[in-house]
Each structure stands twice: as C-alpha cells, then as structure tokens.
PDB file of C-alpha atoms in Angstrom:
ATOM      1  CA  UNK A   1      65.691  37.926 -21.902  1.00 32.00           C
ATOM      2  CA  UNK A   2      63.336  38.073 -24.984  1.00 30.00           C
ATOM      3  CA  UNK A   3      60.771  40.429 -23.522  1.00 31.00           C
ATOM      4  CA  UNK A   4      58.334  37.990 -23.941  1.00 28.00           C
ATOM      5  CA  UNK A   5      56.038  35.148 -21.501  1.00 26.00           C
ATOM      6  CA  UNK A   6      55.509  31.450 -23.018  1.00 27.00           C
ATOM      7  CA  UNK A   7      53.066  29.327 -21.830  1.00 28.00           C
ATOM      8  CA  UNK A   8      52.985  25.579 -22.979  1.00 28.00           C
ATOM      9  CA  UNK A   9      49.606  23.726 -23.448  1.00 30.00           C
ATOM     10  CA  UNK A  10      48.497  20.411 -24.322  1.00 32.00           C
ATOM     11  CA  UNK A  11      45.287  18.956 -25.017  1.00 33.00           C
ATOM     12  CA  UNK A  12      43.207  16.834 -22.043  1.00 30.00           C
ATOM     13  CA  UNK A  13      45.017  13.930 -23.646  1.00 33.00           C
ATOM     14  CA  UNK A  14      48.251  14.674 -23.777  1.00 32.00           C
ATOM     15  CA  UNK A  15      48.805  14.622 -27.667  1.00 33.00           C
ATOM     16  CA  UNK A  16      49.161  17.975 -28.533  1.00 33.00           C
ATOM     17  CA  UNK A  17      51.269  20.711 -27.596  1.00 29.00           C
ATOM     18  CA  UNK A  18      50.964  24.603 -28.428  1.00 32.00           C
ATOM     19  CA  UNK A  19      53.809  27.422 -27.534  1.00 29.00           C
ATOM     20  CA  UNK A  20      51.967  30.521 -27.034  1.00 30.00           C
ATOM     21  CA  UNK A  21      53.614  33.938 -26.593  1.00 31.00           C
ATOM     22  CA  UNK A  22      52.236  37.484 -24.537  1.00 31.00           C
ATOM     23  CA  UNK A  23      54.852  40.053 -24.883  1.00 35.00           C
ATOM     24  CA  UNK A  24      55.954  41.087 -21.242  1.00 31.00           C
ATOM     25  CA  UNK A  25      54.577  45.055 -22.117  1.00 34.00           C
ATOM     26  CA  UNK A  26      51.320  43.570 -22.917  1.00 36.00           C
ATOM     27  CA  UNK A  27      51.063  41.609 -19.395  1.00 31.00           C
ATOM     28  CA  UNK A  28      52.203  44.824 -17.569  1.00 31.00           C
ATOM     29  CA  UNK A  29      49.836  47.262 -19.323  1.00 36.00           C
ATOM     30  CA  UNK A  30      46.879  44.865 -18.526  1.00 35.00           C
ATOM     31  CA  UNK A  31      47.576  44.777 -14.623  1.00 32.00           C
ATOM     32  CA  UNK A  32      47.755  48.510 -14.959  1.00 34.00           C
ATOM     33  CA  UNK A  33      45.327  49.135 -16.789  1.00 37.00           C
ATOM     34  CA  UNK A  34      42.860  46.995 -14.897  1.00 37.00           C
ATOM     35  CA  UNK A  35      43.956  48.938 -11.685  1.00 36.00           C
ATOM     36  CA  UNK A  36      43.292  52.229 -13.300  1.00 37.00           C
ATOM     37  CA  UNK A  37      40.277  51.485 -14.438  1.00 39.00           C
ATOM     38  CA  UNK A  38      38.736  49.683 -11.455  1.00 42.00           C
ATOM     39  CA  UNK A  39      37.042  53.117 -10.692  1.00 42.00           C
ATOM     40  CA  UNK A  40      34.979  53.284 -13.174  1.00 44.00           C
ATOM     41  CA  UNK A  41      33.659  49.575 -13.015  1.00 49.00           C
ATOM     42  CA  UNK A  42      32.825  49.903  -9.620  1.00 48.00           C
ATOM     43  CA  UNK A  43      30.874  52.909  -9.825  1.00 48.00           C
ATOM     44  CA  UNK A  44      28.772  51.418 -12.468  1.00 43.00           C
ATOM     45  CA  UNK A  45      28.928  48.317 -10.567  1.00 45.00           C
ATOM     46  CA  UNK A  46      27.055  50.870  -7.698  1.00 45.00           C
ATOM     47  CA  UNK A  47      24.372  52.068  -9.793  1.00 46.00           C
ATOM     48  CA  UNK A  48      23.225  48.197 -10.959  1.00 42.00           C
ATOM     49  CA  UNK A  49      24.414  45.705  -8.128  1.00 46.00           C
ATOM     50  CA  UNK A  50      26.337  44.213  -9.656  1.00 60.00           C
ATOM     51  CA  UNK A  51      29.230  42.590  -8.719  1.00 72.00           C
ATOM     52  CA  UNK A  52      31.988  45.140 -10.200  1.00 86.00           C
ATOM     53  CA  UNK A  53      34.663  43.824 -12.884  1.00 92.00           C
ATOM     54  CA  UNK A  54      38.222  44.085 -11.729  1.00 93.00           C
ATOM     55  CA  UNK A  55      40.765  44.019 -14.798  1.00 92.00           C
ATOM     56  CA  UNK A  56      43.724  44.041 -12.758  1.00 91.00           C
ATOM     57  CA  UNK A  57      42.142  40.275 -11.837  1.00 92.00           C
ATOM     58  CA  UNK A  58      42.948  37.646 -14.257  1.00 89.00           C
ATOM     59  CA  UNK A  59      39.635  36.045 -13.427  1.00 91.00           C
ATOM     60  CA  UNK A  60      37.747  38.346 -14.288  1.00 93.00           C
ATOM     61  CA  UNK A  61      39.498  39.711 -17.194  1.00 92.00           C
ATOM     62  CA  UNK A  62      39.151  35.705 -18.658  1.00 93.00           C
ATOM     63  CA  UNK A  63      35.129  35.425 -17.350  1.00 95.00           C
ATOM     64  CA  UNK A  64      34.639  38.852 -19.576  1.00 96.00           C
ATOM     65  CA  UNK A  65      36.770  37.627 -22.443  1.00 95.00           C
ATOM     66  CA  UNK A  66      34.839  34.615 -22.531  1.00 95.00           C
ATOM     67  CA  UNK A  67      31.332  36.464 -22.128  1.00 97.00           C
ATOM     68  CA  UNK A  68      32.167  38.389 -25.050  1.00 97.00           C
ATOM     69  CA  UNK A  69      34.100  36.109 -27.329  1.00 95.00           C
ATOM     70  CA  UNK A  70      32.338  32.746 -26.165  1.00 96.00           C
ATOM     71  CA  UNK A  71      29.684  31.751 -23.457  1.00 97.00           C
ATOM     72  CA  UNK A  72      30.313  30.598 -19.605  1.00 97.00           C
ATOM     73  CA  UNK A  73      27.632  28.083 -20.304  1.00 97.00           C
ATOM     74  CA  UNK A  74      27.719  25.116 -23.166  1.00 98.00           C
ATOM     75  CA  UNK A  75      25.512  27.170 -25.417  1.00 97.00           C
ATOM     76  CA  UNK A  76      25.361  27.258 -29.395  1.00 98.00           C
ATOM     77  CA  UNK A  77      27.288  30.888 -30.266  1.00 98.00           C
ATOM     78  CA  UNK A  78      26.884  32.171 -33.476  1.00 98.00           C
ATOM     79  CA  UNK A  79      28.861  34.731 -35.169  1.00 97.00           C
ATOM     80  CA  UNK A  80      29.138  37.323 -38.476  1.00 98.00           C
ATOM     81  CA  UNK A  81      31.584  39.563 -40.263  1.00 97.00           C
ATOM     82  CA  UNK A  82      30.924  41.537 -43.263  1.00 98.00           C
ATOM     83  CA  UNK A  83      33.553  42.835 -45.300  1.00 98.00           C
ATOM     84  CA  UNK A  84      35.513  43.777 -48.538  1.00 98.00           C
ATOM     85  CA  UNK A  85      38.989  42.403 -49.683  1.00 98.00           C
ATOM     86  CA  UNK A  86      41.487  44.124 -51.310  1.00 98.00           C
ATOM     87  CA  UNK A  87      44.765  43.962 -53.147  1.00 98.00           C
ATOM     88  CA  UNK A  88      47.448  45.603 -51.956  1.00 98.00           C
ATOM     89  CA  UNK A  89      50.753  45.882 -53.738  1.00 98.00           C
ATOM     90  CA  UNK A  90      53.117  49.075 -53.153  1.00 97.00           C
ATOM     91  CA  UNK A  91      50.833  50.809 -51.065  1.00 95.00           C
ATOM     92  CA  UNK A  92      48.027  50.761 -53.731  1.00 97.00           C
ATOM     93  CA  UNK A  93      44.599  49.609 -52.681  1.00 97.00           C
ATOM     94  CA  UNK A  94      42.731  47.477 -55.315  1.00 98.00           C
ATOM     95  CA  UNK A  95      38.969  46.617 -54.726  1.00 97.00           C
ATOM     96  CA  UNK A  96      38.525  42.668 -55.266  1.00 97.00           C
ATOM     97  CA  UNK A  97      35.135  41.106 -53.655  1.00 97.00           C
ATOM     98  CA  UNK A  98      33.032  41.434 -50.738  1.00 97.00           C
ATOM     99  CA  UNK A  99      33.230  38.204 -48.004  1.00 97.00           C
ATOM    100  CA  UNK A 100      30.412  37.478 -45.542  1.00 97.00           C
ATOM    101  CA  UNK A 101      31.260  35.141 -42.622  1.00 96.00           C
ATOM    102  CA  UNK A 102      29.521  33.169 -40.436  1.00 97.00           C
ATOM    103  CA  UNK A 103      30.765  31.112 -37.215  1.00 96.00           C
ATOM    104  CA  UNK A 104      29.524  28.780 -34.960  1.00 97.00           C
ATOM    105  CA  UNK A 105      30.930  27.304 -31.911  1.00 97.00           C
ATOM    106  CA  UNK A 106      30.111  26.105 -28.306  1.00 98.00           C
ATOM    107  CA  UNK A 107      32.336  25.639 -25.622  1.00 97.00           C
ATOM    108  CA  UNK A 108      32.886  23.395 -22.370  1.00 97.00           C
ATOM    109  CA  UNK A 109      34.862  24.413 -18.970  1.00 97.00           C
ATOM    110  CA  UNK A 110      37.108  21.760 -17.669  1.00 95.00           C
ATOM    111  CA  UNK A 111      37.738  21.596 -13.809  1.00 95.00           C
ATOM    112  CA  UNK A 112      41.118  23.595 -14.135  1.00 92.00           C
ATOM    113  CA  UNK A 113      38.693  26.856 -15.387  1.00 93.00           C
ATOM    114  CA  UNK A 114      39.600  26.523 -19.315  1.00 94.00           C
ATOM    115  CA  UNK A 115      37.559  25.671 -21.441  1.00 96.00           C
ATOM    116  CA  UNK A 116      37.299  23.715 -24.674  1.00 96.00           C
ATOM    117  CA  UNK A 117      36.331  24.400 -27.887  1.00 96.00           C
ATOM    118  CA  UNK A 118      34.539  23.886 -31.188  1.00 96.00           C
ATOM    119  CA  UNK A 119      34.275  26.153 -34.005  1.00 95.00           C
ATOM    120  CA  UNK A 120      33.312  25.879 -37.629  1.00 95.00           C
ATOM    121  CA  UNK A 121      32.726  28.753 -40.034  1.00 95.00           C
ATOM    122  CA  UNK A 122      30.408  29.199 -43.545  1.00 95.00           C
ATOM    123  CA  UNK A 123      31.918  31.846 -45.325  1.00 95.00           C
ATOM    124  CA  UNK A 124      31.025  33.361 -48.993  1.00 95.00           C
ATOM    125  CA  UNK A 125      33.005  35.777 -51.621  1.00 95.00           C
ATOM    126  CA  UNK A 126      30.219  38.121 -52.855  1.00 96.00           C
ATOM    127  CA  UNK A 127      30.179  40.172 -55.831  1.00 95.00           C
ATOM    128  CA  UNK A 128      30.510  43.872 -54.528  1.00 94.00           C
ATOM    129  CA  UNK A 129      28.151  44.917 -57.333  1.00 93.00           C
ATOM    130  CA  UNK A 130      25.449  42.523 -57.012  1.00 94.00           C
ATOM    131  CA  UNK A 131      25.653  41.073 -53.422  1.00 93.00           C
ATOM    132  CA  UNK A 132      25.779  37.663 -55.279  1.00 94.00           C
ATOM    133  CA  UNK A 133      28.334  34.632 -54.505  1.00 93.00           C
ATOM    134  CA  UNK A 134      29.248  33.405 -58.194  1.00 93.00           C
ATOM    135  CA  UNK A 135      32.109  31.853 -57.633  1.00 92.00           C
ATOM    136  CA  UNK A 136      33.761  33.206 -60.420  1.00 93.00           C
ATOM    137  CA  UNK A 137      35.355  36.810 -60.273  1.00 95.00           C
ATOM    138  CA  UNK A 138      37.945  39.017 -62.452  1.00 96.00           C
ATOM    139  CA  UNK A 139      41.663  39.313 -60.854  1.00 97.00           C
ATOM    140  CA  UNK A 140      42.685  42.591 -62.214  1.00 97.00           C
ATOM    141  CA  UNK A 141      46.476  41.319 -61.303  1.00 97.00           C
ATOM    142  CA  UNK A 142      45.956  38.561 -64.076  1.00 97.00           C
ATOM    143  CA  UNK A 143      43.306  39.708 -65.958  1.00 97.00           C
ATOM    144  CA  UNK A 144      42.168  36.408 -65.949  1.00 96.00           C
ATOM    145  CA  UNK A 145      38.859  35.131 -64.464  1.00 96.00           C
ATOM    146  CA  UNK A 146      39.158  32.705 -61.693  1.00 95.00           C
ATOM    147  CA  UNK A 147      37.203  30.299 -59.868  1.00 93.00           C
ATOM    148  CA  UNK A 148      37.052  30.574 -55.930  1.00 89.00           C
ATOM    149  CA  UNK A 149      36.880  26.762 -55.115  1.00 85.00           C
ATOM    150  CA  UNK A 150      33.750  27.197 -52.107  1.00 75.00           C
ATOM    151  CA  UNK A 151      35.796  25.376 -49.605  1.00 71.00           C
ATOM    152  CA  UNK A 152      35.272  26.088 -45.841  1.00 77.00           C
ATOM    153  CA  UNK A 153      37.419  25.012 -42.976  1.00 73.00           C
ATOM    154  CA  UNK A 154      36.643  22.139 -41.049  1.00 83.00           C
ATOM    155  CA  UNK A 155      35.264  22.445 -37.558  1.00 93.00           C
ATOM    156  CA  UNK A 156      38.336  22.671 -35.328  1.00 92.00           C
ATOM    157  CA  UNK A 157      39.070  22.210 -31.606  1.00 93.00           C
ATOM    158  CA  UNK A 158      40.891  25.301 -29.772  1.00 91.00           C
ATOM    159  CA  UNK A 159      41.798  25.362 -26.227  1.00 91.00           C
ATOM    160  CA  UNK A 160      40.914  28.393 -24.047  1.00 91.00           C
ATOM    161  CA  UNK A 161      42.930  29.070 -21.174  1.00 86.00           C
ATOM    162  CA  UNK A 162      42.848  31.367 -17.959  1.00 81.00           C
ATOM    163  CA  UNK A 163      45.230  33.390 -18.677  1.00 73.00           C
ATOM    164  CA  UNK A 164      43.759  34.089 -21.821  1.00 61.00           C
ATOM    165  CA  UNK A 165      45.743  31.988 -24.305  1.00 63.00           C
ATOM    166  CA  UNK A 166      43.619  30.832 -27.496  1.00 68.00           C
ATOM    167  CA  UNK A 167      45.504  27.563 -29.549  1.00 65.00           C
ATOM    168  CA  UNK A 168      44.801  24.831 -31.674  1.00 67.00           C
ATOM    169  CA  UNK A 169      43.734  21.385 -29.160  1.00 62.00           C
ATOM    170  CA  UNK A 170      46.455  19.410 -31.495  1.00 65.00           C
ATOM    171  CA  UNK A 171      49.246  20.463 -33.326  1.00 64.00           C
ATOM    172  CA  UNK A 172      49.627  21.434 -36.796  1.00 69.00           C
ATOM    173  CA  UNK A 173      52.367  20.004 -38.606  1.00 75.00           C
ATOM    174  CA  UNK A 174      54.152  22.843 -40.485  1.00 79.00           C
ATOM    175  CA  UNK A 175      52.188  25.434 -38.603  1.00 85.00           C
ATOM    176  CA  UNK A 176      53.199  28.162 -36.206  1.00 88.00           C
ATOM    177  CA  UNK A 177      50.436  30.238 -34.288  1.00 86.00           C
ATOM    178  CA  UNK A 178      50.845  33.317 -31.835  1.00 88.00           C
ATOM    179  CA  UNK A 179      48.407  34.894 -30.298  1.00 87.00           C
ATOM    180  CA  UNK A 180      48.032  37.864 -28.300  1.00 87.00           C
ATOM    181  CA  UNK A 181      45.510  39.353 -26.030  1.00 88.00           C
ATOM    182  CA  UNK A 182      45.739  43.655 -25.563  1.00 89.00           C
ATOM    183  CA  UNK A 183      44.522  44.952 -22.239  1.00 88.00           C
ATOM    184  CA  UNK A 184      40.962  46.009 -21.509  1.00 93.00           C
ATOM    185  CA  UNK A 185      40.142  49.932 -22.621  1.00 96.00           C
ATOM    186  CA  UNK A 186      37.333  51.127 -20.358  1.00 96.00           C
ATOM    187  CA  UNK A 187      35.619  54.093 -20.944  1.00 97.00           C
ATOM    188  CA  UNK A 188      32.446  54.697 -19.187  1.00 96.00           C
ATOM    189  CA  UNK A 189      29.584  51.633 -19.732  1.00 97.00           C
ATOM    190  CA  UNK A 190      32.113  50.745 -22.910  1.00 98.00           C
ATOM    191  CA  UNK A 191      34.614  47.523 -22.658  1.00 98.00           C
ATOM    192  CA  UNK A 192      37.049  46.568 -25.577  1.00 98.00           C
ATOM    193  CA  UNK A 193      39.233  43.786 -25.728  1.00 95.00           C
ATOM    194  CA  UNK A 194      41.406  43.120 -29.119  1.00 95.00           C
ATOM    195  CA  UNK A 195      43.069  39.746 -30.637  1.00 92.00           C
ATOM    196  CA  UNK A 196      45.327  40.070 -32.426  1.00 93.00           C
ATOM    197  CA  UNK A 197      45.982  36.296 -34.407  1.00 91.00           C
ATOM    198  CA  UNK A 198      49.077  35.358 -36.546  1.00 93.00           C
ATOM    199  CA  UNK A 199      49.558  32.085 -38.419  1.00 92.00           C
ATOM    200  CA  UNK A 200      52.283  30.900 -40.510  1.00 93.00           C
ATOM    201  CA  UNK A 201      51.960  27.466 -42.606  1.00 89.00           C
ATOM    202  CA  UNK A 202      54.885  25.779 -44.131  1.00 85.00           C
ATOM    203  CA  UNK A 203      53.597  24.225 -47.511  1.00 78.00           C
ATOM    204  CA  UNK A 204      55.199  20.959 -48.834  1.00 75.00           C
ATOM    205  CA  UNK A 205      57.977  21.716 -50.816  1.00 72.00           C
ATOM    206  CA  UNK A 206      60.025  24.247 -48.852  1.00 64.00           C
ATOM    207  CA  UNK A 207      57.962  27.236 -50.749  1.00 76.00           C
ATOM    208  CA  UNK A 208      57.233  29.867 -49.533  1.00 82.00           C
ATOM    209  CA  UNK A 209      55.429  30.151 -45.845  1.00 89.00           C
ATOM    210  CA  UNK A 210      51.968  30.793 -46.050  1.00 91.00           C
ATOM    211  CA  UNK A 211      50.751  33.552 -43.768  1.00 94.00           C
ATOM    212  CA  UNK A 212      47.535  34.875 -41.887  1.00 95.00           C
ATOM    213  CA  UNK A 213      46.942  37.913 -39.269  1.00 97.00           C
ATOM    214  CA  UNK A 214      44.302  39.002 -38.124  1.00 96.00           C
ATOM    215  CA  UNK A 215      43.557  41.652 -35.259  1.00 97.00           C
ATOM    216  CA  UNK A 216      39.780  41.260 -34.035  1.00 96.00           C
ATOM    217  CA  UNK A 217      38.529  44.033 -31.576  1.00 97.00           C
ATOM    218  CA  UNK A 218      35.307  43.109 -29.182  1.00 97.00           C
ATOM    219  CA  UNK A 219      32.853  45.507 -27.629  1.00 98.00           C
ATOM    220  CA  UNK A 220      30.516  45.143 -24.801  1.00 98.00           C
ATOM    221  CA  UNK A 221      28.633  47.257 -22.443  1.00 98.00           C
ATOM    222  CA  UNK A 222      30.094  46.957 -18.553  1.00 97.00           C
ATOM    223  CA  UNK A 223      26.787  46.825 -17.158  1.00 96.00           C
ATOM    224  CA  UNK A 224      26.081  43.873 -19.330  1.00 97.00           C
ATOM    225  CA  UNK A 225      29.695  41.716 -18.347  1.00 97.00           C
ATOM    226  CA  UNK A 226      28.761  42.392 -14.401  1.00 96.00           C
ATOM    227  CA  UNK A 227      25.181  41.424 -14.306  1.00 95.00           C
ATOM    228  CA  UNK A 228      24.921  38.508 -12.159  1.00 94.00           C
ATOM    229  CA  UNK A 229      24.254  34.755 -14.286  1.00 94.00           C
ATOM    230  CA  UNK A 230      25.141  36.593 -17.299  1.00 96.00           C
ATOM    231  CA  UNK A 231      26.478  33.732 -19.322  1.00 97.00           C
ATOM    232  CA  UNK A 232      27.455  36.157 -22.200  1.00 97.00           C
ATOM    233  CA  UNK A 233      26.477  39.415 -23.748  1.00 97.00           C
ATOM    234  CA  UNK A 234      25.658  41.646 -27.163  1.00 92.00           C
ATOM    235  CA  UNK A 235      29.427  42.211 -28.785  1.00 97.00           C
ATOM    236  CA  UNK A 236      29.754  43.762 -31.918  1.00 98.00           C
ATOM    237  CA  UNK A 237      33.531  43.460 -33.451  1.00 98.00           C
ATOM    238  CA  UNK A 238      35.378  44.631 -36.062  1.00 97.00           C
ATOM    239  CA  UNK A 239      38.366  42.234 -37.628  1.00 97.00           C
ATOM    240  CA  UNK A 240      41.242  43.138 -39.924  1.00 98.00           C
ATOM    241  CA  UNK A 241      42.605  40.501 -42.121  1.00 97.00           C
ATOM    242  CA  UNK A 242      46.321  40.552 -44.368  1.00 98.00           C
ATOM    243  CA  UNK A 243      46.691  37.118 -46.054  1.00 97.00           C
ATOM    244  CA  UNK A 244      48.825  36.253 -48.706  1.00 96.00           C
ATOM    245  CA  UNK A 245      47.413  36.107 -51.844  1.00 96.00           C
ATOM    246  CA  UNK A 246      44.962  32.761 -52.121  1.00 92.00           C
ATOM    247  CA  UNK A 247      46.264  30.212 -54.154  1.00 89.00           C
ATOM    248  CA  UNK A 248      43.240  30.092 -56.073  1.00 92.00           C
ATOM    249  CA  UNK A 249      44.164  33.112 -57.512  1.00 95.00           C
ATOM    250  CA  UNK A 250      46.706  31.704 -59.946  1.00 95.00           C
ATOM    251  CA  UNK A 251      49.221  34.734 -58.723  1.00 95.00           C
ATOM    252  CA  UNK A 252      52.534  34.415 -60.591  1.00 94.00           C
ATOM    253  CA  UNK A 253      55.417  33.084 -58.067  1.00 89.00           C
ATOM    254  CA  UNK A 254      56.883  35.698 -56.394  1.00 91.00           C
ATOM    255  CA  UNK A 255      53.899  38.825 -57.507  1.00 95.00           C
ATOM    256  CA  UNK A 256      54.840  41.194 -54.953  1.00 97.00           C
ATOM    257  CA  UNK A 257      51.832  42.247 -52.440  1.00 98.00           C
ATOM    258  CA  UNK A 258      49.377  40.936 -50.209  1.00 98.00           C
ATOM    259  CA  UNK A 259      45.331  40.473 -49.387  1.00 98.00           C
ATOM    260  CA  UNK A 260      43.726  43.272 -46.938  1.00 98.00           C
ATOM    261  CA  UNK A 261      39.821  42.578 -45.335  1.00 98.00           C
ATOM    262  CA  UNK A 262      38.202  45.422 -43.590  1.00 97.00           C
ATOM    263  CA  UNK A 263      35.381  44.564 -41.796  1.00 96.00           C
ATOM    264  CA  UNK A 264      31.937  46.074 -42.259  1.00 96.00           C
ATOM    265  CA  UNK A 265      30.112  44.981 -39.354  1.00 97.00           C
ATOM    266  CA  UNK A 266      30.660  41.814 -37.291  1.00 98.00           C
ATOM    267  CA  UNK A 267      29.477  40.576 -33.859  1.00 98.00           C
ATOM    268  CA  UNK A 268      29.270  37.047 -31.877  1.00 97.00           C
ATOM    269  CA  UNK A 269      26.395  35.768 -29.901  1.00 96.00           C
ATOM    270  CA  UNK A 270      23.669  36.319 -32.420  1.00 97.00           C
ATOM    271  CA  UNK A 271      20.911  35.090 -33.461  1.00 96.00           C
ATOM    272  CA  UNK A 272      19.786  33.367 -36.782  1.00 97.00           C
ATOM    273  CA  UNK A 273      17.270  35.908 -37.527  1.00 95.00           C
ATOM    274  CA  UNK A 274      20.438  38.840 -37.398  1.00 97.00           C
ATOM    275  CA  UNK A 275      22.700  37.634 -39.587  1.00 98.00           C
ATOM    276  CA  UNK A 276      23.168  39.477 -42.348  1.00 97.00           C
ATOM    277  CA  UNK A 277      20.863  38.529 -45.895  1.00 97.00           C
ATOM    278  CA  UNK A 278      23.724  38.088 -48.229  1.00 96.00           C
ATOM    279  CA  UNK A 279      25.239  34.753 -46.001  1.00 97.00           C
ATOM    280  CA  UNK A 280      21.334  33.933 -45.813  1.00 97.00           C
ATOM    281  CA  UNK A 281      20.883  34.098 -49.716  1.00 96.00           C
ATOM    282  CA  UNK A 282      23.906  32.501 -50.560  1.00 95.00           C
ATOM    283  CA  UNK A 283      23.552  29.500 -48.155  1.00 95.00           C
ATOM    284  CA  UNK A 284      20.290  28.697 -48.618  1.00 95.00           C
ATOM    285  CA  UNK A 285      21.727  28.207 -52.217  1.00 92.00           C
ATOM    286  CA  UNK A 286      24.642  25.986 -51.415  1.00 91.00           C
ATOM    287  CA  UNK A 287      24.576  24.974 -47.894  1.00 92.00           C
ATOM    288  CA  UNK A 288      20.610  25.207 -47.327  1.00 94.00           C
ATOM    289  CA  UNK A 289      21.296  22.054 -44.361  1.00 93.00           C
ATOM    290  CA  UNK A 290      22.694  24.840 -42.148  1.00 93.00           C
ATOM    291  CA  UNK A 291      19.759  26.841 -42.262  1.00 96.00           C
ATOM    292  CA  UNK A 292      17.599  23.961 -40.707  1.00 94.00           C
ATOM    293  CA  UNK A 293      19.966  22.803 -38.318  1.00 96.00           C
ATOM    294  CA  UNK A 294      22.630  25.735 -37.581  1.00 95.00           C
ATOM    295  CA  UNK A 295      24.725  23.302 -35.095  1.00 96.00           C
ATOM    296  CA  UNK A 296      25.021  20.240 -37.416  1.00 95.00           C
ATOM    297  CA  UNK A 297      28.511  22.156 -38.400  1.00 95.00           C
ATOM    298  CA  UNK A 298      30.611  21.601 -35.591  1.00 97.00           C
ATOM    299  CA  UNK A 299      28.149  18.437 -33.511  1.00 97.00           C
ATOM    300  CA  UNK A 300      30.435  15.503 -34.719  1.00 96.00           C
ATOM    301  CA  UNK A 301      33.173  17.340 -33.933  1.00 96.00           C
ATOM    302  CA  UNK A 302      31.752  18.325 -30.467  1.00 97.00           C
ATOM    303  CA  UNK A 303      30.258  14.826 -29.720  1.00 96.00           C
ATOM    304  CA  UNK A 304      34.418  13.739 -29.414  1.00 95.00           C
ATOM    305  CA  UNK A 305      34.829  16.077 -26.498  1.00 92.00           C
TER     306      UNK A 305
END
C-alpha cells in the first residue's frame, strides 16, 4: 500500500487520460472534518434558511468547491492575483519583479455531475518601482538585463470531477500533474478550501524536468455557499508559487535555486471594474482587445465543447 487513492479520467471522448492522486490522510481528515464541523454549518444554516452545508458529504463539499473556485451555472468567471517574485538560492530571498494575473474561464456540467472547463489567463511582470510592465528587467544572478518574452498560455480545457479532482481534458506529452484538495477549515461564517498544484514537464533533450507548485487557498463566507440558487460567491485567495527559474532568464545550467511568488491579493468571480489598475494599464497597452470583449480569450476554445 502507497498511502495514497488514484482516480483515472478521460475526456468525454475518450482521448485523453489523467492519473490523479489524494493521499489517503487527506480523504480521512476531510470526512472528519466535515463531521466535526457540521455543527457549526447548521446553526448558521438556522439563522438564514438555508439549506446547511455538510462537509462530511462529497456533494456538497464539490457544489462549494465549485461555488468558490468556478460557477454551478455556464457563467463568464473572472479572476486576479497580485504578487512579487523572488529569487531564492540558499535560503536567501532576492526581490525580482512584481506579476499581476488575470483569469478567465466558464464552465459546463455534464450529466455524470462534473463539469468541463475553459480557462485562459493575461498575466504581466511589473516593475516593483514603477508599477510599469517593460518587458525588460535586471537579473541580479547575471547582472545582465533580460527580456521577458510577453507570452501567455493558451486557453486550456481541464476536467472537474466530483470527487474533487482538477486535470488537464487531454494529455500532455512529457507532463506529469498531481493535484490535491485539503479538507474544509470552518470557523464560524468563514470557509477555506486549499489546492495545492504540482507540475513536472520533461523538456526535449532529456534535461532537466521543468517544475511548477503552487498551493492556492480560497475563502468564502458560509452563509454565502448555503443560500439557496447561489450559483457562486465573493472568494478572495491567496496563491504561493516555486518555479524553476524561467528560461528567459538566461540562468547558467545547473545555478542552484529556485523562483518564489507571494501573493498580494487575489480572488475569482470578479468583476471588470475590480481588477486591479496595474493589469488594466498594462493591457490596455498590449492586449487592449480584452478590455472590449473580456471572453474573446477562451470563446474558440469553448465553442469546441
């Protein structure tokens, strides 16, 4: 026994397959937790009507997950992160640029209660000093000044499943992904549920694996999750990124030490008008089509579902 619960997916068509993992602790501590804390969501669940929240319930645990992360309904959701990245090598923080993210997404429940998704993301490096996004900054590692290439990710399909399981639709040649949901804290009207992400690409070559982790916490009032129709609800997060250095960087082979992003501020199912100036500024200057049409991102992609 490895300690740990797999759960095989494949797309609606059959041509993609994901392995993800839930250690067997994890699984445990939710049902327990979501028994202990069934006291206090039902006595909220008194004061409001509403139908109270049972953790221990892996509905409910996915309909909140997906009210805070997502939407029940088909819906345009639009999220931010602020942050600042740093070097990190021997323990040593070393201050490097400021990042401002936005993401945008809309998913679709199939019959079987998953749902699929879409989800595209603008993102800019900003100059801490200035708030700007040159596209130039100083590596201190180097001392050389670089050029950060402006590339975003393509829109990408995920799959959401019941038991809480987030993957990519289609495999990714080269590319391992584990995810990992913790179990609901409750304390009082408060509700937090964290990610935690890790990715691992296998470049050409037989280099070096490339590798990204991320833990992203969600918060939500319990009143909100239990109202009845609420198709999702105000969550602010906070994310935590460590990411090998960027390529872009022109690190020499083998420079020991890693990138760290601490989030600033950060929350999903906001509006336009909330997101934060700096991602306004900056892609009104080099992406001014999103500002116009905010879903024109991930549509082509969501038009194949």
């Amino acid at each position: 026994m490895t300690g740990r619960l797999s759960v095989q997916t494949c797309d609606r068509h059959g041509k993609g397959r994901a392995m993800l993992e839930f250690g067997r602790r994890d699984v445990m501590a939710a049902m327990a937790a979501g028994a202990a804390l069934g006291s206090a969501s039902s006595a909220i669940a008194r004061k409001t009507n509403a139908k109270p929240l049972d953790f221990s319930n892996q509905d409910d645990r996915f309909r909140a997950f997906m009210q805070m992360r997502g939407a029940l309904d088909e819906r345009l959701v639009i999220g931010y992160c602020t942050g600042a990245y740093f070097g990190v090598v021997d323990g040593q923080m070393t201050p490097l640029w400021d990042v401002v993210g936005v993401t945008f997404a809309r998913f679709r429940r199939r019959p079987d209660g998953s749902y699929d998704g879409v989800s595209g993301e603008i993102a800019h490096f900003l100059d801490p000093k200035t708030g700007e996004a040159p596209g130039r900054f100083f590596n201190p590692y180097t001392g050389k000044t670089i050029t950060e290439p402006r590339r975003n990710l393509p829109p990408s399909r995920i799959l959401v499943l019941p038991d809480h399981g987030v993957s990519p639709a289609r495999d990714m040649p080269g590319a391992t992904f584990d995810h990992e949901l913790r179990a609901p804290q409750v304390r009082g009207d408060d509700v937090w549920i964290s990610e935690i992400n890790r990715v691992t690409m296998q470049p050409p070559g037989g280099t070096k694996p490339f590798s990204y982790n991320e833990v992203v916490t969600m918060h939500a009032s319990l009143k909100e999750l239990q109202q009845p129709g609420a198709m999702r609800v105000t969550c602010p997060t906070s994310v935590t990124i460590t990411v090998d250095w960027r390529p872009w960087m022109e690190m020499p082979a083998g420079h020991p030490g890693h990138l760290l992003m601490a989030s600033t501020s950060g929350g999903y199912g906001v509006s336009m008008d909330e997101l934060p100036e700096t991602w306004l500024k900056a892609t009104r200057q080099h992406f001014p089509q999103m500002l116009e049409d905010p879903a024109s991102l991930i549509e082509p992609l969501w038009k194949t579902l």
